[in-house]
Structure formats: C-alpha cells, structure tokens
XYZ file of C-alpha atoms in Angstrom:
599
model
C 103.633 152.216 86.986
C 100.731 153.914 85.245
C 99.593 157.327 86.459
C 96.094 158.045 87.781
C 93.129 158.783 85.514
C 93.157 162.523 86.417
C 95.335 164.822 84.279
C 98.739 164.437 85.950
C 101.137 167.287 86.675
C 104.175 167.526 84.330
C 106.619 167.113 87.243
C 104.863 163.886 88.206
C 105.010 162.488 84.676
C 108.709 163.398 84.446
C 109.621 161.718 87.745
C 107.498 158.673 86.938
C 109.106 158.393 83.510
C 112.615 158.560 84.964
C 111.716 156.027 87.668
C 110.359 153.579 85.096
C 113.393 154.101 82.853
C 115.775 153.268 85.707
C 113.649 150.293 86.850
C 113.626 148.730 83.376
C 117.288 149.459 82.561
C 119.606 146.524 82.004
C 120.782 145.997 84.670
C 118.061 147.816 86.670
C 119.175 150.992 88.486
C 116.995 150.516 91.532
C 118.629 153.189 93.720
C 117.974 155.882 91.104
C 114.418 154.574 90.558
C 113.759 154.880 94.314
C 115.219 158.438 94.397
C 112.860 159.534 91.601
C 109.796 158.081 93.354
C 110.785 159.561 96.723
C 111.105 162.972 95.045
C 107.347 162.862 94.319
C 106.632 163.512 98.019
C 108.567 166.829 97.872
C 105.692 168.280 95.798
C 103.030 167.487 98.457
C 101.001 165.388 95.958
C 97.235 164.726 96.241
C 96.154 161.543 98.090
C 95.738 159.442 94.913
C 99.290 160.190 93.735
C 100.620 159.783 97.277
C 99.012 156.342 97.729
C 100.099 155.170 94.271
C 103.682 156.322 94.878
C 103.826 154.554 98.243
C 102.628 151.382 96.457
C 105.255 151.767 93.702
C 108.053 152.410 96.214
C 106.959 149.537 98.454
C 106.800 147.150 95.481
C 110.224 148.147 94.139
C 111.871 147.933 97.572
C 110.202 144.577 98.300
C 111.022 142.982 94.954
C 114.501 144.419 94.325
C 116.150 145.267 97.668
C 116.675 143.892 101.162
C 115.320 147.049 102.832
C 112.298 145.269 104.280
C 111.480 147.911 106.917
C 111.164 150.703 104.352
C 109.217 148.415 101.964
C 106.786 147.559 104.773
C 106.337 151.232 105.724
C 105.467 152.277 102.150
C 103.123 149.327 101.533
C 101.272 149.938 104.817
C 100.860 153.647 103.937
C 99.586 152.752 100.449
C 96.982 150.373 101.952
C 95.921 152.865 104.656
C 95.620 155.933 102.378
C 93.934 154.098 99.490
C 91.139 152.852 101.777
C 90.059 156.490 102.316
C 89.707 157.109 98.542
C 86.611 156.049 96.600
C 86.859 154.435 93.140
C 90.541 153.634 93.622
C 90.198 149.844 93.509
C 93.323 148.833 91.580
C 95.747 150.618 93.910
C 93.760 149.679 97.016
C 93.604 145.946 96.316
C 97.060 145.660 94.790
C 98.430 147.302 97.966
C 96.510 144.774 100.110
C 97.739 141.860 97.975
C 101.421 142.860 97.913
C 101.429 143.878 101.612
C 100.015 140.451 102.550
C 102.572 138.718 100.350
C 105.313 140.769 102.039
C 104.028 139.862 105.534
C 104.047 136.167 104.627
C 107.621 136.377 103.365
C 108.604 137.980 106.678
C 106.777 135.177 108.599
C 104.148 137.679 109.785
C 101.220 135.539 108.666
C 98.942 136.833 111.441
C 99.420 140.356 110.052
C 98.600 139.230 106.498
C 95.246 137.583 107.296
C 93.307 140.673 108.534
C 94.551 142.714 105.542
C 93.277 140.071 103.101
C 90.002 139.602 105.003
C 89.312 143.363 104.940
C 90.214 143.561 101.234
C 87.920 140.605 100.433
C 85.117 142.237 102.414
C 85.281 145.531 100.465
C 86.049 144.090 96.999
C 82.759 142.365 96.202
C 81.950 144.896 93.471
C 85.358 144.300 91.834
C 85.165 140.702 90.519
C 88.788 140.293 89.426
C 90.255 141.471 92.729
C 87.642 139.696 94.840
C 88.499 136.351 93.209
C 92.245 136.988 93.302
C 92.199 137.913 97.008
C 90.101 134.824 97.836
C 92.684 132.650 96.041
C 95.490 134.427 97.936
C 93.928 133.948 101.391
C 93.079 130.319 100.576
C 96.707 129.742 99.556
C 97.913 131.312 102.800
C 95.705 128.947 104.844
C 96.880 125.986 102.727
C 100.543 126.863 103.382
C 99.725 126.852 107.105
C 98.183 123.368 106.631
C 94.763 124.794 107.594
C 93.111 123.019 104.678
C 89.593 123.301 106.130
C 89.687 127.134 106.065
C 91.313 127.070 102.618
C 88.563 124.771 101.258
C 85.846 127.003 102.767
C 87.284 130.067 101.004
C 87.560 128.220 97.692
C 83.921 127.174 98.076
C 82.961 130.840 98.628
C 84.961 131.764 95.522
C 83.256 129.074 93.415
C 79.797 130.344 94.397
C 80.822 133.992 93.770
C 82.185 133.069 90.303
C 78.912 131.251 89.515
C 76.866 134.322 90.484
C 79.186 136.518 88.383
C 78.596 134.237 85.388
C 82.141 132.833 85.082
C 81.965 129.039 84.865
C 85.678 129.063 84.001
C 86.707 130.674 87.317
C 84.127 128.563 89.160
C 85.921 125.482 87.790
C 89.304 126.889 88.893
C 88.020 127.371 92.453
C 86.432 123.901 92.525
C 89.520 122.156 91.079
C 91.704 123.966 93.624
C 89.354 122.763 96.365
C 89.544 119.225 94.928
C 93.333 119.383 95.078
C 93.225 120.297 98.790
C 90.628 117.597 99.534
C 92.945 115.064 97.890
C 95.756 116.303 100.150
C 93.440 115.836 103.154
C 92.454 112.340 101.910
C 88.749 113.305 102.041
C 87.995 110.918 99.210
C 84.239 110.804 99.848
C 84.127 114.566 99.089
C 86.668 114.427 96.250
C 84.733 112.034 93.996
C 81.494 114.082 93.636
C 83.521 117.298 93.325
C 85.698 115.909 90.506
C 82.569 114.583 88.767
C 81.033 118.083 88.931
C 84.292 119.634 87.668
C 84.431 117.189 84.765
C 80.902 118.194 83.727
C 81.661 121.935 83.994
C 84.907 121.608 82.010
C 83.332 119.573 79.197
C 80.247 121.817 78.918
C 82.082 125.149 79.061
C 82.424 126.811 75.650
C 85.024 129.551 75.803
C 88.633 130.432 75.078
C 90.231 127.180 73.756
C 93.420 127.729 75.771
C 91.491 128.254 79.010
C 89.334 125.184 78.308
C 92.379 122.983 77.676
C 94.179 124.340 80.761
C 91.123 123.398 82.871
C 91.250 119.898 81.347
C 94.961 119.624 82.231
C 94.219 120.672 85.836
C 91.327 118.180 86.043
C 93.337 115.302 84.536
C 96.419 116.021 86.708
C 94.182 115.649 89.783
C 92.750 112.387 88.451
C 96.178 110.958 87.580
C 97.737 111.889 90.946
C 94.681 110.446 92.706
C 95.232 107.092 90.941
C 98.985 107.181 91.602
C 98.424 107.984 95.292
C 96.217 104.901 95.388
C 99.019 102.864 93.758
C 96.797 102.049 90.755
C 99.441 102.133 88.038
C 97.441 100.180 85.450
C 94.073 101.859 86.070
C 95.590 105.325 85.573
C 96.787 104.687 81.992
C 93.676 105.998 80.114
C 93.716 109.245 82.172
C 97.452 109.674 81.703
C 97.116 109.185 77.945
C 94.342 111.823 77.836
C 96.558 114.205 79.812
C 99.495 113.709 77.435
C 97.225 114.344 74.417
C 95.795 117.420 76.127
C 99.234 118.957 76.714
C 100.110 118.366 73.042
C 96.966 120.289 72.062
C 97.700 123.127 74.471
C 101.264 123.525 73.200
C 99.827 124.533 69.788
C 97.542 127.231 71.290
C 98.464 130.795 72.251
C 97.439 131.815 75.748
C 96.996 135.495 74.845
C 94.817 135.233 71.742
C 91.515 136.373 73.296
C 91.175 138.178 76.627
C 87.972 137.231 78.468
C 85.338 139.982 78.624
C 84.289 138.903 82.143
C 86.734 140.427 84.676
C 86.120 137.427 86.981
C 87.698 135.178 84.322
C 91.071 136.960 84.022
C 93.003 134.036 85.523
C 95.358 131.344 84.305
C 95.968 128.209 86.337
C 99.594 127.834 85.167
C 101.613 129.074 82.195
C 101.665 126.388 79.515
C 105.444 125.902 79.937
C 104.829 125.015 83.594
C 101.999 122.674 82.580
C 104.365 120.845 80.197
C 106.849 120.259 83.041
C 104.019 119.101 85.317
C 102.852 116.531 82.753
C 106.437 115.267 82.408
C 106.520 115.026 86.211
C 103.364 112.909 86.589
C 104.610 110.725 83.707
C 107.861 110.171 85.625
C 105.862 109.314 88.769
C 103.859 106.754 86.797
C 106.926 105.240 85.079
C 108.754 104.877 88.397
C 105.820 103.198 90.160
C 105.234 100.881 87.200
C 108.920 99.975 86.964
C 109.609 101.533 83.549
C 112.804 103.137 84.779
C 114.386 103.931 81.417
C 111.206 105.774 80.442
C 111.311 107.619 83.783
C 114.910 108.625 83.025
C 113.963 109.889 79.542
C 111.118 112.094 80.792
C 113.163 113.349 83.759
C 115.917 114.495 81.390
C 113.358 116.326 79.229
C 111.687 117.959 82.237
C 114.959 119.053 83.886
C 116.187 120.545 80.602
C 112.927 122.498 80.289
C 113.199 123.610 83.927
C 116.736 124.929 83.457
C 115.538 127.080 80.542
C 112.519 128.352 82.507
C 114.537 129.175 85.642
C 116.773 131.514 83.623
C 113.743 133.769 83.003
C 111.332 132.892 85.801
C 111.938 132.850 89.559
C 108.595 131.213 90.394
C 109.017 128.952 93.480
C 106.889 126.218 91.866
C 109.741 125.510 89.422
C 112.081 124.587 92.294
C 109.323 122.383 93.739
C 108.957 120.599 90.382
C 112.739 120.163 90.223
C 112.934 118.654 93.716
C 110.059 116.202 93.077
C 111.635 115.124 89.770
C 114.987 114.567 91.484
C 113.326 112.611 94.319
C 111.837 110.191 91.803
C 114.911 109.804 89.627
C 117.077 109.206 92.728
C 114.898 106.200 93.586
C 115.266 104.978 89.997
C 119.082 105.300 90.175
C 119.219 103.237 93.365
C 117.244 100.467 91.662
C 119.293 100.522 88.457
C 122.600 100.354 90.363
C 123.771 103.965 89.972
C 124.295 104.836 93.628
C 127.052 107.418 93.074
C 124.839 109.427 90.703
C 121.903 109.088 93.139
C 124.054 110.457 95.961
C 125.114 113.480 93.891
C 121.459 114.146 93.062
C 120.543 113.877 96.776
C 123.205 116.531 97.367
C 121.566 118.646 94.643
C 118.219 118.410 96.472
C 120.007 119.507 99.666
C 121.348 122.589 97.873
C 117.904 123.494 96.522
C 116.447 123.124 100.026
C 119.229 125.324 101.446
C 117.982 128.137 99.192
C 114.354 127.896 100.350
C 113.253 127.253 103.956
C 109.715 126.422 102.784
C 111.042 123.871 100.281
C 113.102 122.259 103.044
C 110.120 122.152 105.428
C 108.011 120.427 102.756
C 110.699 117.965 101.620
C 112.886 117.242 104.680
C 111.121 113.924 105.361
C 111.524 112.839 101.720
C 115.203 113.817 101.797
C 115.894 111.665 104.879
C 113.877 108.836 103.302
C 116.048 108.972 100.169
C 119.183 108.922 102.318
C 117.747 105.902 104.162
C 117.236 104.099 100.846
C 120.784 105.009 99.792
C 122.127 103.667 103.114
C 120.344 100.335 102.488
C 121.910 100.166 99.012
C 125.443 100.557 100.478
C 124.692 98.281 103.459
C 124.916 101.002 106.142
C 121.986 99.665 108.156
C 122.540 101.734 111.327
C 122.543 104.910 109.249
C 119.490 103.730 107.320
C 117.616 103.252 110.601
C 118.657 106.733 111.796
C 117.544 108.339 108.501
C 114.152 106.594 108.461
C 113.590 107.435 112.143
C 114.351 111.111 111.412
C 111.979 111.039 108.423
C 109.141 109.541 110.491
C 109.405 112.414 112.974
C 109.053 114.954 110.154
C 106.011 113.716 108.250
C 102.276 113.619 108.831
C 101.640 112.335 105.284
C 100.129 108.868 105.675
C 101.426 107.385 102.390
C 104.972 108.600 103.017
C 104.783 107.384 106.631
C 103.707 103.910 105.430
C 106.478 103.840 102.787
C 109.098 104.735 105.434
C 107.818 102.163 107.938
C 107.865 99.468 105.225
C 111.509 100.215 104.423
C 112.478 100.476 108.098
C 110.929 97.037 108.629
C 113.153 95.682 105.832
C 116.188 97.115 107.683
C 115.184 95.351 110.922
C 114.638 92.090 109.012
C 118.148 92.299 107.536
C 119.713 93.114 110.913
C 118.040 90.006 112.363
C 118.182 91.075 116.026
C 115.497 93.766 116.313
C 112.486 91.537 116.892
C 110.543 93.761 119.294
C 110.864 96.892 117.123
C 110.101 94.872 113.983
C 106.889 93.337 115.311
C 105.766 96.740 116.592
C 106.195 98.166 113.072
C 104.525 95.230 111.343
C 101.459 95.610 113.559
C 101.050 99.138 112.180
C 101.253 98.053 108.522
C 99.275 94.823 108.646
C 97.954 94.329 105.089
C 95.271 91.930 106.325
C 93.812 94.252 108.954
C 93.322 98.048 109.240
C 96.018 98.951 106.710
C 96.691 102.691 107.291
C 96.301 103.874 103.659
C 94.258 102.958 100.595
C 97.338 102.602 98.363
C 97.222 99.353 96.393
C 100.992 99.490 95.816
C 101.919 100.012 99.491
C 99.582 97.243 100.631
C 101.185 94.870 98.109
C 104.615 95.915 99.456
C 103.450 95.195 103.014
C 102.569 91.615 101.970
C 106.062 91.316 100.443
C 107.711 92.457 103.704
C 105.707 89.804 105.596
C 106.860 87.217 103.068
C 110.478 88.326 103.427
C 110.303 87.987 107.228
C 108.687 84.540 107.010
C 111.424 83.469 104.576
C 114.196 84.554 106.951
C 112.425 82.722 109.793
C 112.188 79.530 107.722
C 108.368 79.594 107.667
C 108.236 78.856 103.960
C 104.539 78.014 103.521
C 103.542 81.232 105.247
C 106.076 83.141 103.118
C 104.564 81.652 99.958
C 101.078 82.789 101.008
C 102.201 86.382 101.510
C 104.228 86.454 98.296
C 101.385 85.028 96.221
C 99.204 87.814 97.589
C 101.862 90.337 96.529
C 102.015 88.761 93.065
C 98.229 88.857 92.694
C 98.115 92.540 93.637
C 101.177 93.582 91.637
C 99.974 91.756 88.505
C 96.578 93.452 88.797
C 98.179 96.913 88.572
C 101.398 96.210 86.575
C 103.726 96.832 89.540
C 106.734 95.320 87.771
C 109.327 95.759 90.523
C 107.186 94.085 93.172
C 106.407 91.298 90.699
C 110.123 90.730 90.011
C 111.045 90.813 93.726
C 108.229 88.411 94.646
C 109.112 85.978 91.858
C 112.796 85.810 92.794
C 112.007 85.378 96.504
C 109.506 82.608 95.696
C 112.179 81.052 93.486
C 114.615 81.183 96.394
C 112.079 79.491 98.673
C 111.469 76.682 96.177
C 115.244 76.322 95.732
C 115.727 75.924 99.501
C 112.910 73.361 99.552
C 114.670 71.410 96.770
C 111.946 72.026 94.181
C 114.361 73.119 91.464
C 111.921 72.962 88.541
C 109.436 75.267 90.296
C 112.279 77.514 91.410
C 113.465 77.832 87.820
C 109.916 78.699 86.716
C 109.989 81.652 89.123
C 113.576 82.853 88.760
C 113.774 82.944 84.945
C 110.773 85.323 84.497
C 112.065 87.364 87.482
C 115.380 87.734 85.660
C 113.661 88.720 82.405
C 111.471 91.292 84.148
C 114.389 92.655 86.179
C 116.473 93.168 83.032
C 113.539 94.990 81.424
C 113.109 97.390 84.385
C 116.234 97.276 84.830
C 116.625 96.281 88.512
C 120.272 95.525 89.284
C 119.689 93.904 92.702
C 117.037 91.485 91.422
C 119.271 90.634 88.440
C 122.151 89.905 90.836
C 119.892 87.792 93.076
C 118.379 85.882 90.125
C 121.753 85.182 88.515
C 123.103 83.982 91.901
C 120.284 81.413 92.096
C 120.639 80.389 88.463
C 124.363 79.799 88.776
C 124.031 78.099 92.180
C 123.302 74.656 90.776
C 119.718 75.586 89.828
C 120.425 75.292 86.106
C 122.643 72.240 86.737
C 119.887 70.604 88.742
C 117.544 71.215 85.825
C 120.152 69.894 83.358
C 121.016 73.305 81.842
C 124.837 73.274 81.991
C 125.275 76.014 79.376
C 122.716 78.241 81.113
C 124.502 77.726 84.429
C 127.785 78.919 82.887
C 126.022 81.941 81.350
C 124.339 82.763 84.673
C 127.710 82.574 86.464
C 129.172 85.016 83.934
C 126.190 87.379 84.334
C 126.463 87.172 88.111
C 130.128 88.125 87.947
C 129.354 91.079 85.655
C 126.561 92.363 87.915
C 128.792 91.900 90.986
C 131.608 93.896 89.370
C 129.275 96.715 88.304
C 127.731 96.960 91.765
C 131.107 96.767 93.491
C 132.583 99.558 91.363
C 129.506 101.722 91.905
C 129.601 100.946 95.649
C 133.243 102.057 95.905
C 132.562 105.186 93.815
C 129.572 106.198 95.973
C 131.261 105.588 99.331
C 134.334 107.556 98.172
C 132.322 110.703 97.400
C 132.439 113.533 99.983
C 128.604 113.557 99.809
C 128.614 110.084 101.429
C 128.940 111.944 104.754
C 125.301 112.973 104.347
C 124.362 109.574 105.807
C 125.328 110.949 109.247
C 123.093 114.038 108.960
C 119.787 113.565 110.803
C 118.935 116.989 112.245
C 118.570 120.611 111.128
C 119.441 121.973 107.702
C 121.578 119.763 105.446
C 125.307 120.525 105.543
C 126.587 122.750 102.761
C 130.090 121.286 102.515
C 131.319 117.726 102.927
C 134.606 116.303 104.114
C 136.289 114.051 101.536
C 136.134 110.295 102.112
C 139.173 108.043 102.325
C 137.286 105.222 100.670
C 134.378 102.886 101.317
C 133.822 101.924 104.944
C 130.967 99.537 104.289
C 130.801 95.949 103.195
C 129.312 94.767 99.929
C 129.101 91.237 101.275
C 125.335 91.238 101.806
C 124.771 92.266 98.188
C 126.952 89.536 96.773
C-alpha cells in the first residue's frame, strides 16, 4: 500500500499507516482497515490518491470480504480514473489485472476480456505489465478451453520478450504455448517448439535459479508428453534428468539476484510447488509402469508436502495437484486390494471438488471413472456401467475417453449379454485400425480387451494372437500390469486347452510379476490356476499345496477388504451419477454385492 511519488499529505500518511496496521494485524482487522481507507475520500484527495485508494479498497474487499458489489465498484473506479492519469502505470495496470481477476471469479468473463485487451494495448512501454497481462489473458482463454486464442497471445508474448531482450521470458511464453499445444494434441507443432525451447534454455546464461526452473518446466512437458503416449520405458532418461534438476533447484535461493530487465521479473512456479509437481509426474510414471509401492512412497511424500504448503498458501494449483495425486493413488489401491482405503480417498476428492466448482468441472469425469473402477472391484457391474456412461458424457479428452471405453467394454464382457453395445464400443477402439489416440499403453490395453473377449467366446487361437500383441507392446515399454494380466490369461487359455506345461510357463512368471507390482487380482487368478491341478499335472505336488494356501490367503484378504469397503457409508457414492457429489452418506448395513466372480 505504498503512497504516490509526490510528497503526500500528513493526513494521508496517517490514514494509510493505520489501514496497513489493521490489514497486517493478527488476525487482520479488515473492517477497521476499510474505514481508514474510506476516510481518505473525506479530504477530497487529488486524482492519483483517489485512484490508488479505490484500488486498495477494491483489493482488500475482494481478497478479505464477501462484499463483491462494493469491491467491484472500487476496482472499476480505480481502472477508470487511472486511465486519465499519465505516468501512473503501476496503479493503472494493477487495477486492470485485479478487476479482470475479480470479473472471472464472478463468472463475468466477457467483462474481463475488454479490460485486459485495453490494458495490453496501452502497456507496450511497460514490459513487466505488458508480459503479465498477456499471460493473464492467455490463461483466461485457456480456462475457457479457447486454446487457439491462448496460443496466439503466448506467441505474441514470446516475440515481444525477444524484442525486449529477455530470452528467459521468451522461453516462459514458448513453454506455456507448448503446454497448451500438448493439451490440444497438436503434436506436429509441439515437437519443433520443444526443440526450440530446449535450445533457448541450454544457451541462456542468467540467474541459476531461473535457468533451472526453465529446465524443470521443459522436462515436465517432455515427461508428460511421453506418459500421455504411454511410453513408460522411453521416458526414463527424461524423468531422471527432471529428478536431478529438482535436487539442484532445491539448493538454490530464488531471491538471490533480481533480474535487471523488467520483462524478466517472472517465476514459473515457486520451488516448493515444483518439488510437488516432480513427485506427481514420478507417481504417474510409477503407476503406469506398475511400480505401485514406489507410487505409494512418492504420493505420501507429495501429500505431506502439500499439507504443509496449504497451511500458508491458498493457491488453487495446490488443490489440483492434490486431486491428481489422489486420482493416481486410488487406482493403485484398487490394484493392490485396498478398496476401502480407495473409497475413502474417492470421498476425499469429492470434498475437494465441493470446495471448488472449477476443480469439479475439470475432474468430474475422472471422479466417475474412479467410481466405475471401484464398482468393478466390488462386482457392482450395473453401477460401473452407469459411472462410466456418466464419465463419457463429461469428457472431451481423447485419452480419458479411450480409457473409459476400454473399461466399459470389460464390464460388458463380464456381463456376457450386452453383445450389441460391446461390439459398438470395440469398433471405436480397434487397435488394428484407426485407433483414436497415439497412446502405446492404451493401444496395448485394447489388444488385451480383444483377447479377453475371444477367450470368453472360446476362440482361443484368436485370443492368443491378441494377447501376444499385448505382450509385445507391454514388454517394449515395461508396462508390468498389462504383461502380468496377459501372461495369466494366456496361461488360462493353455490350461483350458490341456497344455499344462505351457500354461505353467505363463502363470509362474505372471505370479512373480504380480507379487512384485503387487497386483492382488492377478495373484488370486494365478494362484487359482496353480492350485487347480496345474502343478499336479506338472508333477509339482508341493507347489500345488503352496498355491492352494496362497489362494486361500489372497481370497481372505480380498473378502475382508470387500466387506469393509461395502460397509462404509461412502459406498453409496456408487449411485451418484449427476450433479455435485453428495456431502453426506447414509451408513451401510453391510455388503450387498457378491465376491463370487473374484474367487
């Protein structure tokens, strides 16, 4: 709340001092702060003081109260008056920035755009504000899913930063544009842009913290690009570089040297946020690769860090990180046979989404998908179908759409009487022809689903062809879960065909891999085959007894977890398919579903 550069009146300094004292008290005394600022107008101040005071009042009311009408009035007056005053850039552009932010929060996006456009137009001689306002308008377009307009603005910003001699800010604009192009799946434009960014980042000699933060941004884009493509093995060198980079950055101070170029006064993210982000992409990699204990370890670290950060920082990105982490660990829990914990974490995601409409809009489809996966794990197939159907209606993201369709197809296969719907779905995810996404992992999963269907239909040679294709693809990129599932299903096929030796050669490595992941369902399936005369047929009487004991242990663990999950009040979430998630849940009387299909 600094005063203007002219010699201020004593009354103004006194009121400003009191206002700042009350604002920074613990706890803040906002009402008294507002009274002090409002008192400034009693003295009929000059336009500079009037505009600045309107900005201060608008900011305080917007950030600390629910009096949105009064906040809007003061911010609009600050923007209007400051435009009439020359050499008053900081107040003028801060008013435009905060007023636009306020409009967006009030869902008045069409009011925010002209303010930002006008501010951008008149700020070209003020590099810091010109760049900041370009970022802000680009973000607004991105939130509206108008990624073309957002990319255009980021391109304008990159060229402006180049002309102003800030390669650092040019790289920030270009990396931001690359991120949006990745979201749009414009891969032909992403590759040359990331190559250019890599060159700029490596050649730029400046503040070590800024250089490393650019490298983190660049490597995060590369890693997520690989993971989106399902290339779990190919991503490892980039991921290792990223992890080394974040270790370097954690030893640097981000406030050691302020850039002399005003166009370079930007940080991508605070380093604490970057640390959480690197944990997050590591979790994503571990989950896709089937290293679920590693995923659990990094999730615990990231969530602990997030809890500490959220005590001091209300940045919305932290809640987004938390939700994405929970989404991944929930999938891990369902695989490792911890359904009750997964359900409680789904409920936690619901609560986070309750607190933020934007978070819910962005994650509703994922939430219904997770509930669909949970429903499969507790054998509630009708509910699983309803959840996946709801999720499909809420997403335009091609990878998520393909993932949902793949899982919905598995539901129809298990139900055994939904042939028309099943074939309609399979046509849309045909791995041999016009597969809808470039993801290696999802295409491998589509081959597995075809193999599963052929197995249930008794077309064993066809099933083997599809499963061998899955194995080839999953081995190429270290997709351990798909490898384990394919091996055990191939083992089952050979067992049915009476080829016990070949069956054993498939089931034993499937069991070993499943225990390493660990994947409870595949372990249960493998042990069921090994105890079911497979070891006896191969002359392994002791192994058959051991497999029977293991099968009983896995069955008991899954049964207890099944009962615990279905008895939770949160189990009622499986019936929610529309609107906001329910806040409270009715208690359950006990499990209403059968575990028979699992055992």
